[in-house]
Coordinates of N, CA and C in Angstrom, one line a residue:
M1 N 4.1 -24.3 -33.2 CA 2.9 -24.1 -32.4 C 3.3 -23.1 -31.5
P2 N 2.1 -22.3 -31.2 CA 2.1 -21.1 -30.3 C 2.1 -21.4 -29.0
N3 N 2.8 -20.5 -28.4 CA 2.7 -20.8 -26.8 C 1.2 -20.5 -26.2
P4 N 0.6 -21.4 -25.3 CA -0.6 -21.0 -24.8 C -0.5 -20.0 -23.8
S5 N -1.5 -19.3 -23.7 CA -1.7 -18.1 -22.8 C -1.6 -18.6 -21.4
P6 N -0.7 -17.8 -20.5 CA -0.9 -18.4 -19.2 C -2.1 -18.4 -18.5
L7 N -2.4 -19.4 -17.8 CA -3.8 -19.5 -16.7 C -3.8 -18.4 -15.9
P8 N -4.8 -17.6 -15.9 CA -5.1 -16.6 -14.6 C -4.7 -17.1 -13.3
L9 N -4.2 -16.3 -12.4 CA -4.1 -17.1 -10.9 C -5.6 -16.9 -10.3
P10 N -5.9 -18.0 -9.5 CA -7.2 -18.1 -9.0 C -7.3 -17.0 -7.9
A11 N -8.7 -16.7 -7.8 CA -8.7 -15.4 -6.7 C -8.7 -16.0 -5.2
I12 N -8.3 -15.2 -4.4 CA -7.8 -15.5 -3.1 C -9.1 -15.6 -2.3
L13 N -9.4 -16.9 -1.8 CA -10.6 -16.9 -0.9 C -10.6 -16.3 0.3
S14 N -11.7 -16.2 0.9 CA -11.9 -15.7 2.2 C -11.4 -16.6 3.2
P15 N -10.4 -15.7 4.5 CA -10.1 -16.7 5.4 C -11.1 -17.2 6.3
C16 N -12.5 -16.8 6.1 CA -13.5 -17.2 7.1 C -13.4 -18.4 7.3
V17 N -13.7 -19.0 8.5 CA -13.5 -20.4 8.9 C -15.0 -20.7 9.6
G18 N -16.0 -19.7 9.6 CA -17.2 -19.9 10.0 C -17.5 -19.7 11.8
I19 N -16.5 -19.2 12.4 CA -16.3 -18.8 13.8 C -16.4 -17.5 13.8
C20 N -17.4 -16.9 13.6 CA -17.8 -15.5 13.3 C -18.2 -14.5 14.8
R21 N -17.3 -14.6 15.6 CA -17.5 -13.6 16.6 C -16.1 -12.7 16.9
L22 N -16.6 -11.3 17.4 CA -15.1 -10.3 17.5 C -15.0 -10.5 19.2
D23 N -13.5 -10.7 19.1 CA -13.3 -10.5 20.6 C -12.9 -9.4 21.1
A24 N -12.4 -9.2 22.3 CA -12.5 -7.8 23.0 C -11.5 -6.7 22.2
R25 N -10.6 -7.3 21.5 CA -9.6 -6.6 20.5 C -10.3 -5.9 19.2
G26 N -11.6 -6.6 18.9 CA -12.1 -6.2 17.6 C -11.8 -7.0 16.6
L27 N -11.2 -8.3 16.9 CA -10.7 -9.2 15.8 C -11.7 -10.5 15.9
C28 N -12.0 -11.1 14.5 CA -12.8 -12.1 14.7 C -12.1 -13.4 15.0
E29 N -12.6 -14.1 15.9 CA -12.2 -15.3 16.6 C -11.9 -16.5 15.7
G30 N -12.4 -16.5 14.4 CA -12.0 -17.4 13.5 C -10.8 -17.1 12.7
C31 N -11.2 -15.7 11.9 CA -10.2 -15.5 11.0 C -9.2 -14.3 11.3
Y32 N -9.5 -13.8 12.4 CA -8.6 -12.7 12.8 C -8.5 -11.3 12.3
R33 N -9.7 -11.3 11.2 CA -10.0 -9.9 10.7 C -10.8 -9.1 11.5
T34 N -10.4 -7.6 11.3 CA -11.6 -6.7 12.1 C -12.7 -6.9 11.5
G35 N -13.8 -6.1 11.8 CA -15.0 -6.0 11.3 C -14.9 -5.2 9.9
D36 N -14.2 -3.9 10.0 CA -13.9 -3.3 8.7 C -13.4 -4.3 7.6
E37 N -12.0 -5.1 7.9 CA -11.5 -5.8 7.0 C -12.6 -6.8 6.5
I38 N -13.5 -7.5 7.2 CA -14.4 -8.4 6.7 C -15.3 -7.8 5.8
A39 N -15.8 -6.6 6.0 CA -16.5 -5.8 5.2 C -15.9 -5.5 3.9
R40 N -14.6 -5.3 3.8 CA -14.0 -4.6 2.7 C -13.5 -5.8 1.9
W41 N -13.3 -7.0 2.3 CA -12.6 -8.1 1.9 C -12.7 -8.3 0.2
R42 N -14.2 -8.4 0.0 CA -14.4 -8.5 -1.6 C -14.1 -7.4 -2.5
S43 N -13.7 -6.0 -1.8 CA -13.4 -5.0 -2.7 C -11.8 -4.8 -2.6
M44 N -11.3 -5.4 -1.8 CA -9.6 -5.5 -1.8 C -8.9 -6.0 -3.0
S45 N -7.9 -5.5 -3.3 CA -7.3 -6.1 -4.5 C -6.7 -7.3 -4.2
E46 N -6.4 -7.9 -5.3 CA -5.7 -9.4 -5.0 C -4.3 -9.3 -4.2
T47 N -3.7 -8.3 -4.4 CA -2.6 -7.9 -3.5 C -2.7 -7.7 -2.2
E48 N -3.6 -6.9 -2.2 CA -3.9 -6.6 -0.6 C -4.6 -7.8 0.0
R49 N -5.4 -8.6 -0.4 CA -5.8 -9.9 0.2 C -4.6 -10.8 0.4
S50 N -3.7 -11.1 -0.4 CA -2.5 -11.8 -0.6 C -1.7 -11.4 0.6
H51 N -1.6 -10.2 0.9 CA -0.8 -9.4 2.0 C -1.5 -9.9 3.4
Y52 N -2.6 -9.8 3.3 CA -3.6 -10.1 4.5 C -3.2 -11.8 4.9
M53 N -3.3 -12.4 3.9 CA -3.3 -14.1 4.1 C -1.8 -14.2 4.4
D54 N -0.9 -13.8 4.0 CA 0.7 -14.3 4.1 C 1.1 -13.6 5.1
V55 N 1.0 -12.1 5.5 CA 1.6 -11.6 6.6 C 0.7 -11.0 7.9
V56 N -0.6 -10.4 7.5 CA -1.1 -9.8 8.7 C -2.0 -10.8 9.4
L57 N -2.7 -11.7 8.9 CA -3.4 -12.7 9.7 C -2.7 -13.8 10.3
P58 N -1.5 -14.2 9.7 CA -0.7 -15.1 10.6 C -0.1 -14.3 11.8
A59 N 0.4 -13.0 11.6 CA 0.9 -12.5 12.9 C 0.0 -12.3 13.9
R60 N -1.5 -12.0 13.2 CA -2.3 -11.8 14.7 C -2.5 -13.2 15.2
E61 N -2.6 -14.2 14.4 CA -3.0 -15.6 15.1 C -2.1 -15.9 16.1
S62 N -0.8 -15.5 16.0 CA 0.3 -15.8 16.8 C 0.1 -15.0 18.1
V63 N -0.4 -14.3 18.2 CA -0.6 -13.2 19.5 C -1.5 -13.8 20.5

């Protein structure tokens, strides 16, 4: 019996939580992305989005 093809990884969803206001630093109060990052999100590679979700945004949230 042949091995089945591995399933593709699901696309990384947006970190948006529906609180869409930029603070004095220019970061969204809900997801901690800049306006530019929000605009570019859909065109980012899966690797870049994963980096934001795992490293960049959690670091900003803790500040």
